[in-house]
Amino acid sequence: MSNGTAATKKGHFPWKHVVGFISSIVLTLVALWIAFYSAFSVRTIIVLIFSLAFIQAALQLLMFMHMAESSNGRIQVGHILFSAFVAIVVALGSYWVMEFGIHLEHHM
């Protein structure tokens, strides 16, 4: 017997995974189009790409990691909030270092 998901063991096609995968690809392509071909200001592009990234992260947590299918939702909410905090700190910290870190004068 294969190690498939519960949906494939019952003989059903995993539509939820297909929809999640296609949605992830669409969000990625929209972000690429915004970055390469849009006429938005740099600030607007950054806000849009960060927004699409967080939407895609939430989509993947719900569709592929089965975050909504647990008996104890309170623990999962804590995990999601902590993960979101870490992701925001890493993303904004990286942006801050790339944007402002090169302009600082280093005295050695």
PDB file of N, CA and C in Angstrom:
ATOM      1  N   MET A   1       0.842  -1.176   0.000  1.00  0.00           N
ATOM      2  CA  MET A   1       0.000   0.000   0.000  1.00  0.00           C
ATOM      3  C   MET A   1       0.891   1.243   0.000  1.00  0.00           C
ATOM      4  N   SER A   2       0.508   2.229  -0.738  1.00  0.00           N
ATOM      5  CA  SER A   2       1.322   3.444  -0.837  1.00  0.00           C
ATOM      6  C   SER A   2       1.134   4.320   0.395  1.00  0.00           C
ATOM      7  N   ASN A   3       2.073   5.242   0.572  1.00  0.00           N
ATOM      8  CA  ASN A   3       2.021   6.173   1.700  1.00  0.00           C
ATOM      9  C   ASN A   3       1.352   7.475   1.274  1.00  0.00           C
ATOM     10  N   GLY A   4       0.193   7.415   0.696  1.00  0.00           N
ATOM     11  CA  GLY A   4      -0.515   8.604   0.248  1.00  0.00           C
ATOM     12  C   GLY A   4      -1.303   9.250   1.367  1.00  0.00           C
ATOM     13  N   THR A   5      -1.972  10.337   1.042  1.00  0.00           N
ATOM     14  CA  THR A   5      -2.798  11.011   2.034  1.00  0.00           C
ATOM     15  C   THR A   5      -4.097  10.250   2.218  1.00  0.00           C
ATOM     16  N   ALA A   6      -4.874  10.657   3.178  1.00  0.00           N
ATOM     17  CA  ALA A   6      -6.148   9.995   3.459  1.00  0.00           C
ATOM     18  C   ALA A   6      -7.086  10.101   2.260  1.00  0.00           C
ATOM     19  N   ALA A   7      -7.014  11.217   1.533  1.00  0.00           N
ATOM     20  CA  ALA A   7      -7.902  11.397   0.382  1.00  0.00           C
ATOM     21  C   ALA A   7      -7.571  10.406  -0.722  1.00  0.00           C
ATOM     22  N   THR A   8      -6.276  10.140  -0.947  1.00  0.00           N
ATOM     23  CA  THR A   8      -5.916   9.219  -2.017  1.00  0.00           C
ATOM     24  C   THR A   8      -6.145   7.769  -1.604  1.00  0.00           C
ATOM     25  N   LYS A   9      -6.123   7.466  -0.304  1.00  0.00           N
ATOM     26  CA  LYS A   9      -6.403   6.115   0.148  1.00  0.00           C
ATOM     27  C   LYS A   9      -7.865   5.760  -0.077  1.00  0.00           C
ATOM     28  N   LYS A  10      -8.748   6.744  -0.004  1.00  0.00           N
ATOM     29  CA  LYS A  10     -10.168   6.509  -0.225  1.00  0.00           C
ATOM     30  C   LYS A  10     -10.503   6.472  -1.709  1.00  0.00           C
ATOM     31  N   GLY A  11      -9.537   6.805  -2.563  1.00  0.00           N
ATOM     32  CA  GLY A  11      -9.778   6.786  -3.989  1.00  0.00           C
ATOM     33  C   GLY A  11     -10.202   8.125  -4.548  1.00  0.00           C
ATOM     34  N   HIS A  12     -10.181   9.182  -3.734  1.00  0.00           N
ATOM     35  CA  HIS A  12     -10.562  10.505  -4.202  1.00  0.00           C
ATOM     36  C   HIS A  12      -9.336  11.241  -4.716  1.00  0.00           C
ATOM     37  N   PHE A  13      -9.568  12.075  -5.698  1.00  0.00           N
ATOM     38  CA  PHE A  13      -8.476  12.900  -6.223  1.00  0.00           C
ATOM     39  C   PHE A  13      -8.245  14.062  -5.265  1.00  0.00           C
ATOM     40  N   PRO A  14      -6.987  14.392  -4.949  1.00  0.00           N
ATOM     41  CA  PRO A  14      -6.697  15.452  -3.968  1.00  0.00           C
ATOM     42  C   PRO A  14      -6.846  16.855  -4.563  1.00  0.00           C
ATOM     43  N   TRP A  15      -8.088  17.264  -4.809  1.00  0.00           N
ATOM     44  CA  TRP A  15      -8.349  18.566  -5.424  1.00  0.00           C
ATOM     45  C   TRP A  15      -7.814  19.721  -4.586  1.00  0.00           C
ATOM     46  N   LYS A  16      -7.864  19.585  -3.262  1.00  0.00           N
ATOM     47  CA  LYS A  16      -7.392  20.640  -2.378  1.00  0.00           C
ATOM     48  C   LYS A  16      -5.904  20.926  -2.630  1.00  0.00           C
ATOM     49  N   HIS A  17      -5.119  19.886  -2.828  1.00  0.00           N
ATOM     50  CA  HIS A  17      -3.697  20.063  -3.102  1.00  0.00           C
ATOM     51  C   HIS A  17      -3.463  20.690  -4.476  1.00  0.00           C
ATOM     52  N   VAL A  18      -4.242  20.291  -5.455  1.00  0.00           N
ATOM     53  CA  VAL A  18      -4.098  20.844  -6.808  1.00  0.00           C
ATOM     54  C   VAL A  18      -4.451  22.333  -6.810  1.00  0.00           C
ATOM     55  N   VAL A  19      -5.547  22.685  -6.153  1.00  0.00           N
ATOM     56  CA  VAL A  19      -5.954  24.093  -6.077  1.00  0.00           C
ATOM     57  C   VAL A  19      -4.892  24.909  -5.334  1.00  0.00           C
ATOM     58  N   GLY A  20      -4.361  24.369  -4.245  1.00  0.00           N
ATOM     59  CA  GLY A  20      -3.309  25.060  -3.505  1.00  0.00           C
ATOM     60  C   GLY A  20      -2.054  25.244  -4.334  1.00  0.00           C
ATOM     61  N   PHE A  21      -1.667  24.226  -5.089  1.00  0.00           N
ATOM     62  CA  PHE A  21      -0.479  24.304  -5.934  1.00  0.00           C
ATOM     63  C   PHE A  21      -0.655  25.338  -7.040  1.00  0.00           C
ATOM     64  N   ILE A  22      -1.785  25.304  -7.715  1.00  0.00           N
ATOM     65  CA  ILE A  22      -2.047  26.271  -8.794  1.00  0.00           C
ATOM     66  C   ILE A  22      -2.131  27.684  -8.230  1.00  0.00           C
ATOM     67  N   SER A  23      -2.760  27.842  -7.081  1.00  0.00           N
ATOM     68  CA  SER A  23      -2.830  29.170  -6.460  1.00  0.00           C
ATOM     69  C   SER A  23      -1.444  29.693  -6.101  1.00  0.00           C
ATOM     70  N   SER A  24      -0.583  28.829  -5.605  1.00  0.00           N
ATOM     71  CA  SER A  24       0.788  29.233  -5.282  1.00  0.00           C
ATOM     72  C   SER A  24       1.545  29.682  -6.529  1.00  0.00           C
ATOM     73  N   ILE A  25       1.373  28.955  -7.620  1.00  0.00           N
ATOM     74  CA  ILE A  25       2.031  29.335  -8.872  1.00  0.00           C
ATOM     75  C   ILE A  25       1.502  30.674  -9.369  1.00  0.00           C
ATOM     76  N   VAL A  26       0.188  30.870  -9.302  1.00  0.00           N
ATOM     77  CA  VAL A  26      -0.403  32.134  -9.747  1.00  0.00           C
ATOM     78  C   VAL A  26       0.110  33.302  -8.905  1.00  0.00           C
ATOM     79  N   LEU A  27       0.159  33.131  -7.581  1.00  0.00           N
ATOM     80  CA  LEU A  27       0.670  34.199  -6.720  1.00  0.00           C
ATOM     81  C   LEU A  27       2.129  34.513  -7.029  1.00  0.00           C
ATOM     82  N   THR A  28       2.928  33.489  -7.303  1.00  0.00           N
ATOM     83  CA  THR A  28       4.330  33.704  -7.656  1.00  0.00           C
ATOM     84  C   THR A  28       4.451  34.451  -8.971  1.00  0.00           C
ATOM     85  N   LEU A  29       3.663  34.069  -9.968  1.00  0.00           N
ATOM     86  CA  LEU A  29       3.718  34.749 -11.265  1.00  0.00           C
ATOM     87  C   LEU A  29       3.243  36.197 -11.167  1.00  0.00           C
ATOM     88  N   VAL A  30       2.238  36.454 -10.342  1.00  0.00           N
ATOM     89  CA  VAL A  30       1.777  37.835 -10.133  1.00  0.00           C
ATOM     90  C   VAL A  30       2.887  38.667  -9.488  1.00  0.00           C
ATOM     91  N   ALA A  31       3.577  38.090  -8.499  1.00  0.00           N
ATOM     92  CA  ALA A  31       4.684  38.806  -7.853  1.00  0.00           C
ATOM     93  C   ALA A  31       5.806  39.084  -8.850  1.00  0.00           C
ATOM     94  N   LEU A  32       6.112  38.120  -9.707  1.00  0.00           N
ATOM     95  CA  LEU A  32       7.144  38.341 -10.729  1.00  0.00           C
ATOM     96  C   LEU A  32       6.732  39.425 -11.708  1.00  0.00           C
ATOM     97  N   TRP A  33       5.468  39.398 -12.134  1.00  0.00           N
ATOM     98  CA  TRP A  33       4.998  40.432 -13.052  1.00  0.00           C
ATOM     99  C   TRP A  33       5.093  41.811 -12.405  1.00  0.00           C
ATOM    100  N   ILE A  34       4.689  41.901 -11.152  1.00  0.00           N
ATOM    101  CA  ILE A  34       4.765  43.183 -10.442  1.00  0.00           C
ATOM    102  C   ILE A  34       6.212  43.661 -10.371  1.00  0.00           C
ATOM    103  N   ALA A  35       7.136  42.749 -10.081  1.00  0.00           N
ATOM    104  CA  ALA A  35       8.539  43.132  -9.922  1.00  0.00           C
ATOM    105  C   ALA A  35       9.171  43.538 -11.246  1.00  0.00           C
ATOM    106  N   PHE A  36       8.860  42.837 -12.325  1.00  0.00           N
ATOM    107  CA  PHE A  36       9.566  43.064 -13.590  1.00  0.00           C
ATOM    108  C   PHE A  36       8.863  44.017 -14.550  1.00  0.00           C
ATOM    109  N   TYR A  37       7.548  44.032 -14.576  1.00  0.00           N
ATOM    110  CA  TYR A  37       6.842  44.736 -15.642  1.00  0.00           C
ATOM    111  C   TYR A  37       5.901  45.842 -15.197  1.00  0.00           C
ATOM    112  N   SER A  38       5.680  46.017 -13.914  1.00  0.00           N
ATOM    113  CA  SER A  38       4.733  47.039 -13.488  1.00  0.00           C
ATOM    114  C   SER A  38       5.412  48.403 -13.430  1.00  0.00           C
ATOM    115  N   ALA A  39       4.589  49.437 -13.432  1.00  0.00           N
ATOM    116  CA  ALA A  39       5.102  50.808 -13.375  1.00  0.00           C
ATOM    117  C   ALA A  39       4.868  51.415 -11.992  1.00  0.00           C
ATOM    118  N   PHE A  40       4.675  50.563 -10.979  1.00  0.00           N
ATOM    119  CA  PHE A  40       4.459  51.054  -9.628  1.00  0.00           C
ATOM    120  C   PHE A  40       5.755  51.609  -9.057  1.00  0.00           C
ATOM    121  N   SER A  41       5.622  52.416  -8.016  1.00  0.00           N
ATOM    122  CA  SER A  41       6.812  52.917  -7.338  1.00  0.00           C
ATOM    123  C   SER A  41       7.471  51.753  -6.586  1.00  0.00           C
ATOM    124  N   VAL A  42       8.732  51.938  -6.221  1.00  0.00           N
ATOM    125  CA  VAL A  42       9.467  50.879  -5.532  1.00  0.00           C
ATOM    126  C   VAL A  42       8.791  50.523  -4.216  1.00  0.00           C
ATOM    127  N   ARG A  43       8.334  51.507  -3.492  1.00  0.00           N
ATOM    128  CA  ARG A  43       7.666  51.253  -2.209  1.00  0.00           C
ATOM    129  C   ARG A  43       6.397  50.420  -2.412  1.00  0.00           C
ATOM    130  N   THR A  44       5.613  50.740  -3.430  1.00  0.00           N
ATOM    131  CA  THR A  44       4.387  49.984  -3.714  1.00  0.00           C
ATOM    132  C   THR A  44       4.714  48.559  -4.122  1.00  0.00           C
ATOM    133  N   ILE A  45       5.750  48.389  -4.924  1.00  0.00           N
ATOM    134  CA  ILE A  45       6.157  47.049  -5.349  1.00  0.00           C
ATOM    135  C   ILE A  45       6.547  46.213  -4.134  1.00  0.00           C
ATOM    136  N   ILE A  46       7.298  46.796  -3.220  1.00  0.00           N
ATOM    137  CA  ILE A  46       7.731  46.059  -2.032  1.00  0.00           C
ATOM    138  C   ILE A  46       6.531  45.666  -1.182  1.00  0.00           C
ATOM    139  N   VAL A  47       5.607  46.590  -0.985  1.00  0.00           N
ATOM    140  CA  VAL A  47       4.413  46.279  -0.187  1.00  0.00           C
ATOM    141  C   VAL A  47       3.593  45.176  -0.847  1.00  0.00           C
ATOM    142  N   LEU A  48       3.411  45.251  -2.152  1.00  0.00           N
ATOM    143  CA  LEU A  48       2.635  44.231  -2.860  1.00  0.00           C
ATOM    144  C   LEU A  48       3.306  42.857  -2.790  1.00  0.00           C
ATOM    145  N   ILE A  49       4.608  42.819  -2.975  1.00  0.00           N
ATOM    146  CA  ILE A  49       5.308  41.532  -2.955  1.00  0.00           C
ATOM    147  C   ILE A  49       5.281  40.929  -1.548  1.00  0.00           C
ATOM    148  N   PHE A  50       5.486  41.753  -0.514  1.00  0.00           N
ATOM    149  CA  PHE A  50       5.389  41.235   0.853  1.00  0.00           C
ATOM    150  C   PHE A  50       3.979  40.720   1.134  1.00  0.00           C
ATOM    151  N   SER A  51       2.969  41.435   0.677  1.00  0.00           N
ATOM    152  CA  SER A  51       1.586  41.003   0.885  1.00  0.00           C
ATOM    153  C   SER A  51       1.316  39.672   0.193  1.00  0.00           C
ATOM    154  N   LEU A  52       1.750  39.550  -1.051  1.00  0.00           N
ATOM    155  CA  LEU A  52       1.558  38.290  -1.772  1.00  0.00           C
ATOM    156  C   LEU A  52       2.333  37.150  -1.115  1.00  0.00           C
ATOM    157  N   ALA A  53       3.502  37.444  -0.580  1.00  0.00           N
ATOM    158  CA  ALA A  53       4.296  36.408   0.092  1.00  0.00           C
ATOM    159  C   ALA A  53       3.581  35.900   1.339  1.00  0.00           C
ATOM    160  N   PHE A  54       3.006  36.799   2.130  1.00  0.00           N
ATOM    161  CA  PHE A  54       2.295  36.364   3.327  1.00  0.00           C
ATOM    162  C   PHE A  54       1.016  35.613   2.979  1.00  0.00           C
ATOM    163  N   ILE A  55       0.335  36.028   1.920  1.00  0.00           N
ATOM    164  CA  ILE A  55      -0.852  35.288   1.473  1.00  0.00           C
ATOM    165  C   ILE A  55      -0.458  33.884   1.040  1.00  0.00           C
ATOM    166  N   GLN A  56       0.646  33.784   0.296  1.00  0.00           N
ATOM    167  CA  GLN A  56       1.091  32.474  -0.166  1.00  0.00           C
ATOM    168  C   GLN A  56       1.539  31.595   0.998  1.00  0.00           C
ATOM    169  N   ALA A  57       2.194  32.167   1.988  1.00  0.00           N
ATOM    170  CA  ALA A  57       2.602  31.381   3.161  1.00  0.00           C
ATOM    171  C   ALA A  57       1.378  30.849   3.906  1.00  0.00           C
ATOM    172  N   ALA A  58       0.381  31.687   4.079  1.00  0.00           N
ATOM    173  CA  ALA A  58      -0.850  31.240   4.750  1.00  0.00           C
ATOM    174  C   ALA A  58      -1.556  30.161   3.928  1.00  0.00           C
ATOM    175  N   LEU A  59      -1.597  30.342   2.631  1.00  0.00           N
ATOM    176  CA  LEU A  59      -2.218  29.359   1.747  1.00  0.00           C
ATOM    177  C   LEU A  59      -1.516  28.009   1.867  1.00  0.00           C
ATOM    178  N   GLN A  60      -0.196  28.014   1.876  1.00  0.00           N
ATOM    179  CA  GLN A  60       0.534  26.757   1.975  1.00  0.00           C
ATOM    180  C   GLN A  60       0.364  26.106   3.337  1.00  0.00           C
ATOM    181  N   LEU A  61       0.291  26.914   4.396  1.00  0.00           N
ATOM    182  CA  LEU A  61       0.046  26.332   5.716  1.00  0.00           C
ATOM    183  C   LEU A  61      -1.311  25.650   5.776  1.00  0.00           C
ATOM    184  N   LEU A  62      -2.309  26.269   5.188  1.00  0.00           N
ATOM    185  CA  LEU A  62      -3.660  25.698   5.242  1.00  0.00           C
ATOM    186  C   LEU A  62      -3.841  24.530   4.280  1.00  0.00           C
ATOM    187  N   MET A  63      -3.297  24.646   3.074  1.00  0.00           N
ATOM    188  CA  MET A  63      -3.534  23.623   2.055  1.00  0.00           C
ATOM    189  C   MET A  63      -2.623  22.404   2.202  1.00  0.00           C
ATOM    190  N   PHE A  64      -1.350  22.635   2.502  1.00  0.00           N
ATOM    191  CA  PHE A  64      -0.393  21.531   2.473  1.00  0.00           C
ATOM    192  C   PHE A  64       0.020  21.043   3.857  1.00  0.00           C
ATOM    193  N   MET A  65       0.043  21.930   4.845  1.00  0.00           N
ATOM    194  CA  MET A  65       0.487  21.533   6.179  1.00  0.00           C
ATOM    195  C   MET A  65      -0.690  21.132   7.068  1.00  0.00           C
ATOM    196  N   HIS A  66      -1.901  21.223   6.564  1.00  0.00           N
ATOM    197  CA  HIS A  66      -3.114  20.808   7.270  1.00  0.00           C
ATOM    198  C   HIS A  66      -3.235  21.482   8.636  1.00  0.00           C
ATOM    199  N   MET A  67      -2.982  22.776   8.677  1.00  0.00           N
ATOM    200  CA  MET A  67      -3.006  23.501   9.941  1.00  0.00           C
ATOM    201  C   MET A  67      -4.404  23.610  10.533  1.00  0.00           C
ATOM    202  N   ALA A  68      -5.425  23.457   9.734  1.00  0.00           N
ATOM    203  CA  ALA A  68      -6.789  23.591  10.240  1.00  0.00           C
ATOM    204  C   ALA A  68      -7.386  22.242  10.639  1.00  0.00           C
ATOM    205  N   GLU A  69      -6.606  21.172  10.587  1.00  0.00           N
ATOM    206  CA  GLU A  69      -7.143  19.839  10.829  1.00  0.00           C
ATOM    207  C   GLU A  69      -6.623  19.225  12.122  1.00  0.00           C
ATOM    208  N   SER A  70      -6.565  19.997  13.185  1.00  0.00           N
ATOM    209  CA  SER A  70      -6.050  19.474  14.447  1.00  0.00           C
ATOM    210  C   SER A  70      -7.129  19.526  15.517  1.00  0.00           C
ATOM    211  N   SER A  71      -6.979  18.663  16.506  1.00  0.00           N
ATOM    212  CA  SER A  71      -7.943  18.660  17.607  1.00  0.00           C
ATOM    213  C   SER A  71      -7.666  19.799  18.592  1.00  0.00           C
ATOM    214  N   ASN A  72      -6.418  20.257  18.676  1.00  0.00           N
ATOM    215  CA  ASN A  72      -6.073  21.326  19.604  1.00  0.00           C
ATOM    216  C   ASN A  72      -5.640  22.564  18.814  1.00  0.00           C
ATOM    217  N   GLY A  73      -6.597  23.397  18.480  1.00  0.00           N
ATOM    218  CA  GLY A  73      -6.325  24.574  17.673  1.00  0.00           C
ATOM    219  C   GLY A  73      -5.546  25.649  18.403  1.00  0.00           C
ATOM    220  N   ARG A  74      -5.628  25.673  19.731  1.00  0.00           N
ATOM    221  CA  ARG A  74      -4.946  26.722  20.498  1.00  0.00           C
ATOM    222  C   ARG A  74      -3.427  26.612  20.364  1.00  0.00           C
ATOM    223  N   ILE A  75      -2.904  25.404  20.396  1.00  0.00           N
ATOM    224  CA  ILE A  75      -1.467  25.212  20.235  1.00  0.00           C
ATOM    225  C   ILE A  75      -1.039  25.624  18.833  1.00  0.00           C
ATOM    226  N   GLN A  76      -1.840  25.274  17.837  1.00  0.00           N
ATOM    227  CA  GLN A  76      -1.499  25.648  16.469  1.00  0.00           C
ATOM    228  C   GLN A  76      -1.529  27.155  16.275  1.00  0.00           C
ATOM    229  N   VAL A  77      -2.450  27.838  16.908  1.00  0.00           N
ATOM    230  CA  VAL A  77      -2.490  29.291  16.809  1.00  0.00           C
ATOM    231  C   VAL A  77      -1.212  29.888  17.383  1.00  0.00           C
ATOM    232  N   GLY A  78      -0.761  29.366  18.505  1.00  0.00           N
ATOM    233  CA  GLY A  78       0.499  29.825  19.086  1.00  0.00           C
ATOM    234  C   GLY A  78       1.677  29.582  18.157  1.00  0.00           C
ATOM    235  N   HIS A  79       1.716  28.416  17.536  1.00  0.00           N
ATOM    236  CA  HIS A  79       2.788  28.100  16.593  1.00  0.00           C
ATOM    237  C   HIS A  79       2.742  29.014  15.375  1.00  0.00           C
ATOM    238  N   ILE A  80       1.550  29.260  14.877  1.00  0.00           N
ATOM    239  CA  ILE A  80       1.410  30.131  13.706  1.00  0.00           C
ATOM    240  C   ILE A  80       1.826  31.557  14.047  1.00  0.00           C
ATOM    241  N   LEU A  81       1.406  32.057  15.195  1.00  0.00           N
ATOM    242  CA  LEU A  81       1.784  33.423  15.587  1.00  0.00           C
ATOM    243  C   LEU A  81       3.297  33.552  15.771  1.00  0.00           C
ATOM    244  N   PHE A  82       3.911  32.568  16.405  1.00  0.00           N
ATOM    245  CA  PHE A  82       5.364  32.612  16.570  1.00  0.00           C
ATOM    246  C   PHE A  82       6.067  32.530  15.220  1.00  0.00           C
ATOM    247  N   SER A  83       5.592  31.648  14.343  1.00  0.00           N
ATOM    248  CA  SER A  83       6.188  31.525  13.005  1.00  0.00           C
ATOM    249  C   SER A  83       6.028  32.819  12.211  1.00  0.00           C
ATOM    250  N   ALA A  84       4.865  33.440  12.315  1.00  0.00           N
ATOM    251  CA  ALA A  84       4.644  34.713  11.626  1.00  0.00           C
ATOM    252  C   ALA A  84       5.576  35.788  12.168  1.00  0.00           C
ATOM    253  N   PHE A  85       5.764  35.818  13.484  1.00  0.00           N
ATOM    254  CA  PHE A  85       6.686  36.780  14.091  1.00  0.00           C
ATOM    255  C   PHE A  85       8.103  36.582  13.564  1.00  0.00           C
ATOM    256  N   VAL A  86       8.565  35.343  13.542  1.00  0.00           N
ATOM    257  CA  VAL A  86       9.915  35.061  13.046  1.00  0.00           C
ATOM    258  C   VAL A  86      10.037  35.436  11.570  1.00  0.00           C
ATOM    259  N   ALA A  87       9.031  35.101  10.773  1.00  0.00           N
ATOM    260  CA  ALA A  87       9.073  35.426   9.348  1.00  0.00           C
ATOM    261  C   ALA A  87       9.104  36.933   9.122  1.00  0.00           C
ATOM    262  N   ILE A  88       8.297  37.668   9.884  1.00  0.00           N
ATOM    263  CA  ILE A  88       8.270  39.130   9.735  1.00  0.00           C
ATOM    264  C   ILE A  88       9.601  39.732  10.152  1.00  0.00           C
ATOM    265  N   VAL A  89      10.175  39.268  11.251  1.00  0.00           N
ATOM    266  CA  VAL A  89      11.473  39.789  11.698  1.00  0.00           C
ATOM    267  C   VAL A  89      12.558  39.498  10.663  1.00  0.00           C
ATOM    268  N   VAL A  90      12.576  38.294  10.122  1.00  0.00           N
ATOM    269  CA  VAL A  90      13.588  37.934   9.121  1.00  0.00           C
ATOM    270  C   VAL A  90      13.394  38.757   7.855  1.00  0.00           C
ATOM    271  N   ALA A  91      12.163  38.855   7.363  1.00  0.00           N
ATOM    272  CA  ALA A  91      11.910  39.576   6.116  1.00  0.00           C
ATOM    273  C   ALA A  91      12.193  41.072   6.263  1.00  0.00           C
ATOM    274  N   LEU A  92      11.639  41.688   7.302  1.00  0.00           N
ATOM    275  CA  LEU A  92      11.868  43.123   7.494  1.00  0.00           C
ATOM    276  C   LEU A  92      13.311  43.422   7.882  1.00  0.00           C
ATOM    277  N   GLY A  93      13.924  42.544   8.664  1.00  0.00           N
ATOM    278  CA  GLY A  93      15.332  42.718   9.009  1.00  0.00           C
ATOM    279  C   GLY A  93      16.230  42.622   7.792  1.00  0.00           C
ATOM    280  N   SER A  94      15.935  41.680   6.908  1.00  0.00           N
ATOM    281  CA  SER A  94      16.716  41.554   5.670  1.00  0.00           C
ATOM    282  C   SER A  94      16.543  42.784   4.803  1.00  0.00           C
ATOM    283  N   TYR A  95      15.315  43.250   4.686  1.00  0.00           N
ATOM    284  CA  TYR A  95      15.057  44.453   3.896  1.00  0.00           C
ATOM    285  C   TYR A  95      15.781  45.657   4.499  1.00  0.00           C
ATOM    286  N   TRP A  96      15.734  45.793   5.817  1.00  0.00           N
ATOM    287  CA  TRP A  96      16.380  46.913   6.483  1.00  0.00           C
ATOM    288  C   TRP A  96      17.891  46.895   6.238  1.00  0.00           C
ATOM    289  N   VAL A  97      18.513  45.720   6.357  1.00  0.00           N
ATOM    290  CA  VAL A  97      19.954  45.614   6.142  1.00  0.00           C
ATOM    291  C   VAL A  97      20.305  45.924   4.688  1.00  0.00           C
ATOM    292  N   MET A  98      19.505  45.409   3.746  1.00  0.00           N
ATOM    293  CA  MET A  98      19.798  45.669   2.331  1.00  0.00           C
ATOM    294  C   MET A  98      19.571  47.125   1.960  1.00  0.00           C
ATOM    295  N   GLU A  99      18.574  47.751   2.548  1.00  0.00           N
ATOM    296  CA  GLU A  99      18.242  49.126   2.189  1.00  0.00           C
ATOM    297  C   GLU A  99      19.124  50.143   2.902  1.00  0.00           C
ATOM    298  N   PHE A 100      19.342  49.963   4.181  1.00  0.00           N
ATOM    299  CA  PHE A 100      20.032  50.981   4.969  1.00  0.00           C
ATOM    300  C   PHE A 100      21.424  50.568   5.421  1.00  0.00           C
ATOM    301  N   GLY A 101      21.732  49.304   5.420  1.00  0.00           N
ATOM    302  CA  GLY A 101      23.023  48.829   5.908  1.00  0.00           C
ATOM    303  C   GLY A 101      24.192  49.268   5.050  1.00  0.00           C
ATOM    304  N   ILE A 102      23.987  49.403   3.752  1.00  0.00           N
ATOM    305  CA  ILE A 102      25.093  49.776   2.870  1.00  0.00           C
ATOM    306  C   ILE A 102      25.391  51.266   2.932  1.00  0.00           C
ATOM    307  N   HIS A 103      24.489  52.029   3.503  1.00  0.00           N
ATOM    308  CA  HIS A 103      24.676  53.473   3.564  1.00  0.00           C
ATOM    309  C   HIS A 103      25.347  53.927   4.853  1.00  0.00           C
ATOM    310  N   LEU A 104      25.524  53.012   5.789  1.00  0.00           N
ATOM    311  CA  LEU A 104      26.169  53.360   7.038  1.00  0.00           C
ATOM    312  C   LEU A 104      27.668  53.457   6.834  1.00  0.00           C
ATOM    313  N   GLU A 105      28.285  54.421   7.472  1.00  0.00           N
ATOM    314  CA  GLU A 105      29.735  54.549   7.376  1.00  0.00           C
ATOM    315  C   GLU A 105      30.373  53.668   8.436  1.00  0.00           C
ATOM    316  N   HIS A 106      31.303  52.840   7.996  1.00  0.00           N
ATOM    317  CA  HIS A 106      31.984  51.941   8.918  1.00  0.00           C
ATOM    318  C   HIS A 106      33.366  52.509   9.215  1.00  0.00           C
ATOM    319  N   HIS A 107      33.634  52.777  10.455  1.00  0.00           N
ATOM    320  CA  HIS A 107      34.944  53.304  10.865  1.00  0.00           C
ATOM    321  C   HIS A 107      35.732  52.179  11.502  1.00  0.00           C
ATOM    322  N   MET A 108      36.847  51.884  10.922  1.00  0.00           N
ATOM    323  CA  MET A 108      37.679  50.812  11.463  1.00  0.00           C
ATOM    324  C   MET A 108      38.952  51.371  12.028  1.00  0.00           C
TER     325      MET A 108
END
